[in-house]
mmCIF file of C-alpha atoms in Angstrom:
data_model
loop_
_atom_site.group_PDB
_atom_site.id
_atom_site.type_symbol
_atom_site.label_atom_id
_atom_site.label_comp_id
_atom_site.label_asym_id
_atom_site.label_seq_id
_atom_site.Cartn_x
_atom_site.Cartn_y
_atom_site.Cartn_z
ATOM 1 C CA ARG A 1 -48.573 32.603 2.402
ATOM 2 C CA PHE A 2 -51.246 35.199 0.691
ATOM 3 C CA TYR A 3 -54.033 33.982 3.285
ATOM 4 C CA VAL A 4 -52.083 34.018 6.441
ATOM 5 C CA LYS A 5 -50.620 37.807 5.896
ATOM 6 C CA ALA A 6 -54.454 38.377 5.142
ATOM 7 C CA VAL A 7 -55.774 37.274 8.651
ATOM 8 C CA ARG A 8 -53.025 37.565 10.761
ATOM 9 C CA ASP A 9 -54.518 40.020 12.489
ATOM 10 C CA ARG A 10 -58.051 38.176 13.269
ATOM 11 C CA MET A 11 -55.629 34.938 14.363
ATOM 12 C CA TRP A 12 -53.892 36.577 16.486
ATOM 13 C CA GLU A 13 -57.334 38.186 18.521
ATOM 14 C CA GLU A 14 -56.874 38.190 22.156
ATOM 15 C CA THR A 15 -60.310 36.568 22.704
ATOM 16 C CA ASP A 16 -62.760 33.986 20.466
ATOM 17 C CA SER A 17 -64.582 35.128 18.033
ATOM 18 C CA PRO A 18 -66.537 34.246 15.177
ATOM 19 C CA SER A 19 -63.943 36.224 12.783
ATOM 20 C CA LYS A 20 -61.191 34.351 14.413
ATOM 21 C CA ARG A 21 -62.939 31.011 14.267
ATOM 22 C CA GLY A 22 -63.523 30.918 10.815
ATOM 23 C CA ALA A 23 -59.906 32.283 10.001
ATOM 24 C CA TYR A 24 -58.727 28.984 11.965
ATOM 25 C CA ALA A 25 -61.429 27.042 9.956
ATOM 26 C CA THR A 26 -60.172 28.114 6.194
ATOM 27 C CA LEU A 27 -56.735 27.201 7.099
ATOM 28 C CA ALA A 28 -56.502 24.370 8.470
ATOM 29 C CA THR A 29 -59.705 23.674 5.572
ATOM 30 C CA VAL A 30 -57.036 23.894 2.795
ATOM 31 C CA LEU A 31 -54.230 22.283 4.521
ATOM 32 C CA ASP A 32 -55.931 19.283 5.498
ATOM 33 C CA GLU A 33 -57.134 19.469 1.537
ATOM 34 C CA VAL A 34 -53.382 20.315 0.444
ATOM 35 C CA ILE A 35 -51.645 17.821 1.974
ATOM 36 C CA ARG A 36 -54.261 14.622 1.000
ATOM 37 C CA LEU A 37 -53.680 15.972 -2.618
ATOM 38 C CA LEU A 38 -50.265 15.707 -2.116
ATOM 39 C CA ALA A 39 -49.934 12.520 -0.311
ATOM 40 C CA PRO A 40 -49.702 10.391 -3.375
ATOM 41 C CA ILE A 41 -46.464 12.291 -4.676
ATOM 42 C CA ALA A 42 -44.963 13.158 -1.184
ATOM 43 C CA PRO A 43 -46.124 10.401 1.185
ATOM 44 C CA TYR A 44 -43.982 10.716 4.268
ATOM 45 C CA LEU A 45 -43.996 14.534 4.401
ATOM 46 C CA THR A 46 -47.572 14.630 4.412
ATOM 47 C CA GLU A 47 -48.156 12.164 6.447
ATOM 48 C CA ARG A 48 -45.905 14.101 9.284
ATOM 49 C CA MET A 49 -47.398 16.472 8.497
ATOM 50 C CA TYR A 50 -50.933 14.464 8.965
ATOM 51 C CA GLN A 51 -50.243 13.326 12.413
ATOM 52 C CA ARG A 52 -49.514 16.683 13.837
ATOM 53 C CA LEU A 53 -51.869 18.815 12.599
ATOM 54 C CA ASP A 54 -54.951 16.036 13.013
ATOM 55 C CA GLY A 55 -53.524 12.179 12.886
ATOM 56 C CA GLU A 56 -57.196 10.675 13.686
ATOM 57 C CA ALA A 57 -56.862 8.234 10.998
ATOM 58 C CA THR A 58 -54.672 6.080 11.379
ATOM 59 C CA THR A 59 -52.836 7.575 8.024
ATOM 60 C CA VAL A 60 -53.341 10.326 5.343
ATOM 61 C CA HIS A 61 -53.249 7.300 2.943
ATOM 62 C CA ALA A 62 -56.940 5.589 4.285
ATOM 63 C CA LEU A 63 -58.371 9.234 3.817
ATOM 64 C CA SER A 64 -60.560 9.492 0.721
ATOM 65 C CA TYR A 65 -58.782 12.098 -2.240
ATOM 66 C CA PRO A 66 -60.400 15.050 -2.006
ATOM 67 C CA GLU A 67 -62.825 16.878 -4.926
ATOM 68 C CA PRO A 68 -63.479 20.198 -5.868
ATOM 69 C CA ASP A 69 -66.737 21.986 -4.587
ATOM 70 C CA ALA A 70 -68.752 24.518 -6.630
ATOM 71 C CA ASP A 71 -70.342 25.974 -4.676
ATOM 72 C CA LEU A 72 -67.280 27.472 -2.636
ATOM 73 C CA ARG A 73 -66.474 28.672 -6.392
ATOM 74 C CA ASP A 74 -66.687 32.363 -6.418
ATOM 75 C CA ASP A 75 -65.274 33.857 -9.906
ATOM 76 C CA ASP A 76 -66.019 37.208 -9.021
ATOM 77 C CA LEU A 77 -64.117 37.244 -6.083
ATOM 78 C CA GLU A 78 -61.110 35.570 -8.094
ATOM 79 C CA ARG A 79 -60.647 38.410 -9.974
ATOM 80 C CA ASP A 80 -61.216 40.593 -6.958
ATOM 81 C CA VAL A 81 -58.309 38.858 -5.286
ATOM 82 C CA ALA A 82 -56.033 38.406 -8.442
ATOM 83 C CA ALA A 83 -56.509 42.649 -9.075
ATOM 84 C CA PHE A 84 -55.820 43.187 -5.113
ATOM 85 C CA ARG A 85 -52.388 40.618 -5.437
ATOM 86 C CA ASP A 86 -51.406 42.919 -8.542
ATOM 87 C CA ILE A 87 -51.945 46.494 -6.825
ATOM 88 C CA GLU A 88 -50.128 45.558 -3.625
ATOM 89 C CA GLU A 89 -47.239 44.268 -5.965
ATOM 90 C CA ALA A 90 -47.192 47.438 -7.460
ATOM 91 C CA ALA A 91 -47.671 48.909 -4.138
ATOM 92 C CA ALA A 92 -44.355 47.556 -3.565
ATOM 93 C CA ASN A 93 -42.145 48.946 -6.270
ATOM 94 C CA ALA A 94 -43.634 51.593 -5.838
ATOM 95 C CA ARG A 95 -42.128 52.139 -2.484
ATOM 96 C CA GLN A 96 -38.512 50.017 -3.184
ATOM 97 C CA GLN A 97 -38.234 53.286 -6.103
ATOM 98 C CA ALA A 98 -38.837 56.077 -3.334
ATOM 99 C CA GLY A 99 -37.091 53.838 -0.665
ATOM 100 C CA ARG A 100 -39.702 53.841 2.039
ATOM 101 C CA LYS A 101 -40.442 50.350 3.882
ATOM 102 C CA LEU A 102 -43.655 48.637 4.198
ATOM 103 C CA ARG A 103 -43.620 48.755 8.419
ATOM 104 C CA TRP A 104 -43.785 52.398 7.730
ATOM 105 C CA PRO A 105 -47.764 53.972 6.324
ATOM 106 C CA VAL A 106 -48.246 56.338 4.211
ATOM 107 C CA PRO A 107 -50.775 58.683 4.124
ATOM 108 C CA ARG A 108 -52.778 57.313 0.568
ATOM 109 C CA VAL A 109 -51.950 55.292 -2.094
ATOM 110 C CA VAL A 110 -53.892 56.026 -5.815
ATOM 111 C CA VAL A 111 -54.859 53.557 -8.097
ATOM 112 C CA GLU A 112 -55.085 54.800 -11.318
ATOM 113 C CA THR A 113 -56.792 52.519 -14.160
ATOM 114 C CA ASP A 114 -59.449 52.856 -16.575
ATOM 115 C CA ASP A 115 -60.347 49.273 -16.393
ATOM 116 C CA GLU A 116 -63.850 48.840 -14.346
ATOM 117 C CA THR A 117 -63.783 45.432 -13.258
ATOM 118 C CA VAL A 118 -59.992 46.979 -11.654
ATOM 119 C CA ALA A 119 -61.722 49.807 -10.190
ATOM 120 C CA ALA A 120 -64.806 47.922 -8.597
ATOM 121 C CA ALA A 121 -62.306 45.524 -6.778
ATOM 122 C CA VAL A 122 -60.577 48.158 -5.596
ATOM 123 C CA ASP A 123 -64.127 50.195 -3.595
ATOM 124 C CA ARG A 124 -64.902 46.515 -2.377
ATOM 125 C CA LEU A 125 -61.683 45.323 -1.454
ATOM 126 C CA LYS A 126 -60.401 49.127 -0.190
ATOM 127 C CA ALA A 127 -60.093 48.516 4.094
ATOM 128 C CA LEU A 128 -57.267 45.267 2.679
ATOM 129 C CA ILE A 129 -55.594 46.617 0.580
ATOM 130 C CA ALA A 130 -54.862 49.716 2.926
ATOM 131 C CA ASP A 131 -54.372 47.373 5.621
ATOM 132 C CA ARG A 132 -51.802 45.394 3.260
ATOM 133 C CA VAL A 133 -49.824 48.141 1.934
ATOM 134 C CA ASN A 134 -50.629 49.879 4.866
ATOM 135 C CA ALA A 135 -51.795 52.995 3.253
ATOM 136 C CA ARG A 136 -54.252 55.563 5.510
ATOM 137 C CA ASP A 137 -56.394 56.187 2.307
ATOM 138 C CA VAL A 138 -56.498 54.231 -0.699
ATOM 139 C CA VAL A 139 -57.921 56.510 -3.576
ATOM 140 C CA VAL A 140 -59.032 54.393 -6.957
ATOM 141 C CA THR A 141 -59.109 57.197 -10.247
ATOM 142 C CA ASP A 142 -59.566 56.422 -13.847
ATOM 143 C CA ALA A 143 -57.280 59.305 -14.315
ATOM 144 C CA PHE A 144 -54.050 60.446 -11.377
ATOM 145 C CA ASP A 145 -54.442 65.219 -12.452
ATOM 146 C CA GLU A 146 -51.338 65.504 -9.969
ATOM 147 C CA LEU A 147 -48.394 64.046 -12.810
ATOM 148 C CA VAL A 148 -46.078 66.659 -13.541
ATOM 149 C CA GLU A 149 -44.928 66.849 -17.365
ATOM 150 C CA THR A 150 -41.742 67.388 -17.693
ATOM 151 C CA ALA A 151 -40.168 69.007 -20.962
ATOM 152 C CA GLU A 152 -37.607 66.540 -22.837
ATOM 153 C CA PRO A 153 -35.027 68.889 -25.818
ATOM 154 C CA GLN A 154 -35.047 67.852 -29.127
ATOM 155 C CA MET A 155 -31.313 67.860 -30.814
ATOM 156 C CA ALA A 156 -32.482 67.233 -34.417
ATOM 157 C CA ALA A 157 -35.109 70.668 -34.183
ATOM 158 C CA ILE A 158 -33.177 72.505 -32.001
ATOM 159 C CA GLY A 159 -29.717 71.971 -33.529
ATOM 160 C CA PRO A 160 -30.634 73.970 -36.553
ATOM 161 C CA ALA A 161 -32.541 76.415 -35.278
ATOM 162 C CA PHE A 162 -29.930 77.357 -32.907
ATOM 163 C CA GLY A 163 -26.859 76.661 -33.737
ATOM 164 C CA GLY A 164 -23.604 77.058 -31.728
ATOM 165 C CA ASP A 165 -26.144 77.921 -28.906
ATOM 166 C CA ALA A 166 -28.367 74.418 -29.019
ATOM 167 C CA GLN A 167 -26.062 72.991 -25.795
ATOM 168 C CA LYS A 168 -27.362 75.811 -24.293
ATOM 169 C CA VAL A 169 -31.038 75.849 -25.123
ATOM 170 C CA MET A 170 -30.678 72.297 -24.426
ATOM 171 C CA GLU A 171 -29.044 72.850 -21.317
ATOM 172 C CA ALA A 172 -31.967 75.460 -20.084
ATOM 173 C CA VAL A 173 -35.083 72.882 -21.480
ATOM 174 C CA GLN A 174 -34.310 69.674 -19.693
ATOM 175 C CA GLY A 175 -36.413 69.563 -17.013
ATOM 176 C CA ALA A 176 -38.601 72.583 -17.321
ATOM 177 C CA THR A 177 -42.337 71.902 -16.866
ATOM 178 C CA ARG A 178 -44.745 72.721 -19.327
ATOM 179 C CA ALA A 179 -46.083 75.353 -17.789
ATOM 180 C CA GLU A 180 -42.600 76.611 -18.154
ATOM 181 C CA VAL A 181 -41.999 76.443 -21.573
ATOM 182 C CA GLU A 182 -45.524 77.275 -22.771
ATOM 183 C CA GLY A 183 -45.016 81.035 -20.896
ATOM 184 C CA GLY A 184 -42.131 81.752 -22.132
ATOM 185 C CA GLU A 185 -39.898 81.227 -18.950
ATOM 186 C CA VAL A 186 -37.215 78.766 -20.913
ATOM 187 C CA ALA A 187 -34.102 81.628 -21.421
ATOM 188 C CA VAL A 188 -30.717 81.547 -22.404
ATOM 189 C CA ASP A 189 -28.227 83.883 -21.150
ATOM 190 C CA GLY A 190 -31.131 86.012 -19.408
ATOM 191 C CA GLU A 191 -33.124 86.015 -22.390
ATOM 192 C CA PRO A 192 -36.105 84.218 -23.254
ATOM 193 C CA VAL A 193 -36.480 81.091 -25.733
ATOM 194 C CA ASP A 194 -39.186 80.930 -28.284
ATOM 195 C CA LEU A 195 -39.273 77.498 -28.853
ATOM 196 C CA ASP A 196 -41.397 75.497 -32.102
ATOM 197 C CA ASP A 197 -43.674 72.129 -30.800
ATOM 198 C CA GLU A 198 -41.062 70.027 -32.573
ATOM 199 C CA MET A 199 -38.010 70.818 -30.387
ATOM 200 C CA VAL A 200 -39.983 69.291 -26.809
ATOM 201 C CA GLU A 201 -41.324 66.403 -26.250
ATOM 202 C CA TYR A 202 -42.809 66.160 -22.392
ATOM 203 C CA VAL A 203 -42.963 63.080 -20.098
ATOM 204 C CA ALA A 204 -45.798 62.809 -17.388
ATOM 205 C CA GLU A 205 -43.561 62.602 -14.177
ATOM 206 C CA PRO A 206 -45.023 61.544 -10.320
ATOM 207 C CA PRO A 207 -44.645 65.034 -8.218
ATOM 208 C CA GLU A 208 -42.266 65.295 -5.605
ATOM 209 C CA HIS A 209 -43.184 62.342 -2.764
ATOM 210 C CA VAL A 210 -44.669 60.562 -5.222
ATOM 211 C CA SER A 211 -43.676 57.612 -7.048
ATOM 212 C CA GLY A 212 -45.445 54.984 -8.876
ATOM 213 C CA ALA A 213 -45.145 51.398 -10.811
ATOM 214 C CA ASP A 214 -47.204 49.697 -13.654
ATOM 215 C CA PHE A 215 -49.707 46.681 -13.095
ATOM 216 C CA ASP A 216 -51.519 44.989 -15.811
ATOM 217 C CA GLY A 217 -55.156 47.435 -14.870
ATOM 218 C CA GLY A 218 -52.882 50.715 -14.856
ATOM 219 C CA THR A 219 -50.637 52.742 -12.075
ATOM 220 C CA VAL A 220 -50.188 52.462 -8.586
ATOM 221 C CA TYR A 221 -49.224 55.786 -7.130
ATOM 222 C CA VAL A 222 -47.296 56.018 -3.433
ATOM 223 C CA ASP A 223 -47.456 58.962 -1.699
ATOM 224 C CA THR A 224 -45.226 58.979 0.508
ATOM 225 C CA SER A 225 -44.710 61.976 2.311
ATOM 226 C CA LEU A 226 -43.862 62.478 5.794
ATOM 227 C CA THR A 227 -45.653 63.948 8.922
ATOM 228 C CA PRO A 228 -45.079 63.776 12.702
ATOM 229 C CA ASP A 229 -47.831 61.244 12.480
ATOM 230 C CA ILE A 230 -46.831 59.221 10.345
ATOM 231 C CA GLU A 231 -42.395 59.000 11.161
ATOM 232 C CA SER A 232 -44.204 58.951 14.440
ATOM 233 C CA GLU A 233 -45.602 55.261 14.087
ATOM 234 C CA GLY A 234 -43.276 54.399 11.279
ATOM 235 C CA TYR A 235 -40.754 54.259 14.509
ATOM 236 C CA ALA A 236 -43.132 52.697 16.753
ATOM 237 C CA ARG A 237 -42.970 49.843 14.226
ATOM 238 C CA ASP A 238 -39.471 49.395 13.688
ATOM 239 C CA VAL A 239 -38.901 49.094 17.383
ATOM 240 C CA ILE A 240 -41.691 46.810 17.684
ATOM 241 C CA ARG A 241 -39.871 45.022 14.763
ATOM 242 C CA ARG A 242 -36.551 44.616 17.081
ATOM 243 C CA VAL A 243 -38.310 43.921 20.157
ATOM 244 C CA GLN A 244 -39.729 40.450 18.175
ATOM 245 C CA GLU A 245 -36.143 39.747 16.444
ATOM 246 C CA MET A 246 -34.672 39.371 20.553
ATOM 247 C CA ARG A 247 -38.352 37.482 21.438
ATOM 248 C CA LYS A 248 -36.540 34.954 19.071
ATOM 249 C CA GLU A 249 -33.224 34.892 19.776
ATOM 250 C CA LEU A 250 -34.587 34.309 23.827
ATOM 251 C CA ASP A 251 -36.480 31.054 22.678
ATOM 252 C CA LEU A 252 -39.987 32.600 23.949
ATOM 253 C CA ASP A 253 -42.565 31.414 23.250
ATOM 254 C CA VAL A 254 -45.433 33.364 21.540
ATOM 255 C CA GLU A 255 -47.616 33.799 24.298
ATOM 256 C CA ALA A 256 -44.879 34.461 26.738
ATOM 257 C CA ARG A 257 -45.792 37.817 28.425
ATOM 258 C CA ILE A 258 -42.351 40.562 28.849
ATOM 259 C CA ARG A 259 -40.977 43.510 30.483
ATOM 260 C CA VAL A 260 -38.952 46.105 27.663
ATOM 261 C CA GLY A 261 -37.556 48.993 27.894
ATOM 262 C CA VAL A 262 -36.420 51.459 25.237
ATOM 263 C CA ALA A 263 -34.229 54.258 25.341
ATOM 264 C CA VAL A 264 -33.216 56.643 21.940
ATOM 265 C CA ASP A 265 -30.837 58.592 21.751
ATOM 266 C CA ASP A 266 -32.903 61.088 19.729
ATOM 267 C CA ASP A 267 -34.977 63.501 21.899
ATOM 268 C CA ARG A 268 -37.520 64.281 19.271
ATOM 269 C CA VAL A 269 -37.962 60.377 18.348
ATOM 270 C CA ALA A 270 -37.915 59.483 22.379
ATOM 271 C CA GLY A 271 -41.086 61.154 22.011
ATOM 272 C CA PHE A 272 -42.225 59.274 18.864
ATOM 273 C CA VAL A 273 -41.746 55.877 20.599
ATOM 274 C CA ASP A 274 -43.185 57.436 24.532
ATOM 275 C CA GLU A 275 -46.329 58.138 21.968
ATOM 276 C CA HIS A 276 -46.911 54.484 21.213
ATOM 277 C CA ALA A 277 -46.205 52.783 24.520
ATOM 278 C CA ASP A 278 -49.523 51.248 24.506
ATOM 279 C CA LEU A 279 -49.791 49.552 20.461
ATOM 280 C CA ILE A 280 -45.202 48.653 21.214
ATOM 281 C CA ALA A 281 -46.536 46.919 24.446
ATOM 282 C CA GLY A 282 -49.584 45.431 22.809
ATOM 283 C CA GLU A 283 -47.832 44.153 19.479
ATOM 284 C CA VAL A 284 -45.066 42.874 21.624
ATOM 285 C CA ARG A 285 -46.906 41.616 24.848
ATOM 286 C CA ALA A 286 -45.313 43.089 26.904
ATOM 287 C CA ASP A 287 -47.170 43.529 30.572
ATOM 288 C CA ALA A 288 -44.671 46.534 31.825
ATOM 289 C CA TRP A 289 -41.999 49.179 31.169
ATOM 290 C CA LEU A 290 -38.546 49.153 32.504
ATOM 291 C CA ASP A 291 -37.256 52.054 33.806
ATOM 292 C CA ASP A 292 -34.146 51.752 32.539
ATOM 293 C CA ALA A 293 -33.338 49.378 29.741
ATOM 294 C CA SER A 294 -30.295 47.961 30.704
ATOM 295 C CA ASP A 295 -31.578 46.569 34.081
ATOM 296 C CA ALA A 296 -33.219 44.349 31.657
ATOM 297 C CA ALA A 297 -29.507 43.134 31.381
ATOM 298 C CA ASP A 298 -29.721 41.561 34.990
ATOM 299 C CA ALA A 299 -32.592 39.744 35.770
ATOM 300 C CA ASP A 300 -32.829 36.182 34.917
ATOM 301 C CA GLY A 301 -33.028 35.189 30.918
ATOM 302 C CA GLY A 302 -33.001 39.157 29.972
ATOM 303 C CA LEU A 303 -31.950 40.351 26.706
ATOM 304 C CA VAL A 304 -29.879 44.270 25.947
ATOM 305 C CA GLU A 305 -28.993 44.938 23.106
ATOM 306 C CA GLU A 306 -28.106 48.379 20.609
ATOM 307 C CA TRP A 307 -29.936 49.667 17.682
ATOM 308 C CA GLU A 308 -29.761 51.527 14.750
ATOM 309 C CA VAL A 309 -33.258 52.703 13.487
ATOM 310 C CA GLU A 310 -33.023 55.089 10.830
ATOM 311 C CA GLY A 311 -29.422 56.327 11.946
ATOM 312 C CA VAL A 312 -30.779 56.895 15.615
ATOM 313 C CA ALA A 313 -28.870 54.693 18.245
ATOM 314 C CA VAL A 314 -31.576 52.809 20.214
ATOM 315 C CA THR A 315 -31.525 50.636 23.084
ATOM 316 C CA ILE A 316 -33.237 48.011 23.764
ATOM 317 C CA GLY A 317 -33.906 45.343 27.036
ATOM 318 C CA VAL A 318 -36.157 42.757 27.231
ATOM 319 C CA GLU A 319 -36.312 40.346 30.389
ATOM 320 C CA PRO A 320 -39.389 37.410 30.404
ATOM 321 C CA VAL A 321 -42.465 38.074 33.356
ATOM 322 C CA ALA A 322 -41.994 34.977 35.463
#
């Protein structure tokens, strides 16, 4: 599943290319050898798979059992990919914490690690990581210097020192930044509070619009700040997903061409969709745009559906090209 996702774009290239052929050849080789490996314990399933995939021999059980080829092993690449998959999972967790779905791009992903092996893996696989985590940029560092240290009041020290005002001091300290505490900006009833070191501990947290998640080699920080450009692509990707679902409902062949129409009940979002008309058409295999999404209802085999995308009503019409 991981490899198929990683090479999906290469396999969908319209024209033949060495990259596309290489992806298909790799997948075919892996499937062939896995089927042979499983044949003794799942004879009927593997036989059916073999006959559908190749079937050159009378039966998969007449083929030789696969043997490992040491020349195909690349320990460095395996180590890099293991780190990459950990980073990808951490980025997904950070996105989930922030409520930002994978279809929407993010400005950057920062990988904080003091492990030189992990840092080198990120450098080597940066383009693939950026694609898989849907980030405009991937940065690796040994220290993410944008963390904000916020104060945690320590009642054991504050209580005896401030007596009846201890609760007010606790509330004033809670959530203040280190700079505010050390700068004497924490006040109660308008008066600055003199705090000793033992009265406050600090917790480092990501800044606003940044979410972090740990992995074995460090921490991944995802910048989820929104720009018009990112919003524009995000809405376009959501429209693409809905059109693809409608293609499935119509039981269209993956190569089938369509005409599509999109009506958005929000001028700003409609502008975003218009900006990415070519992207949408290319992804959903559309030859033309309908003047009115509802026109698809009158076409043979057409479909019109109402969707809600990020709280915005969107009407999409899809009709097959005869």
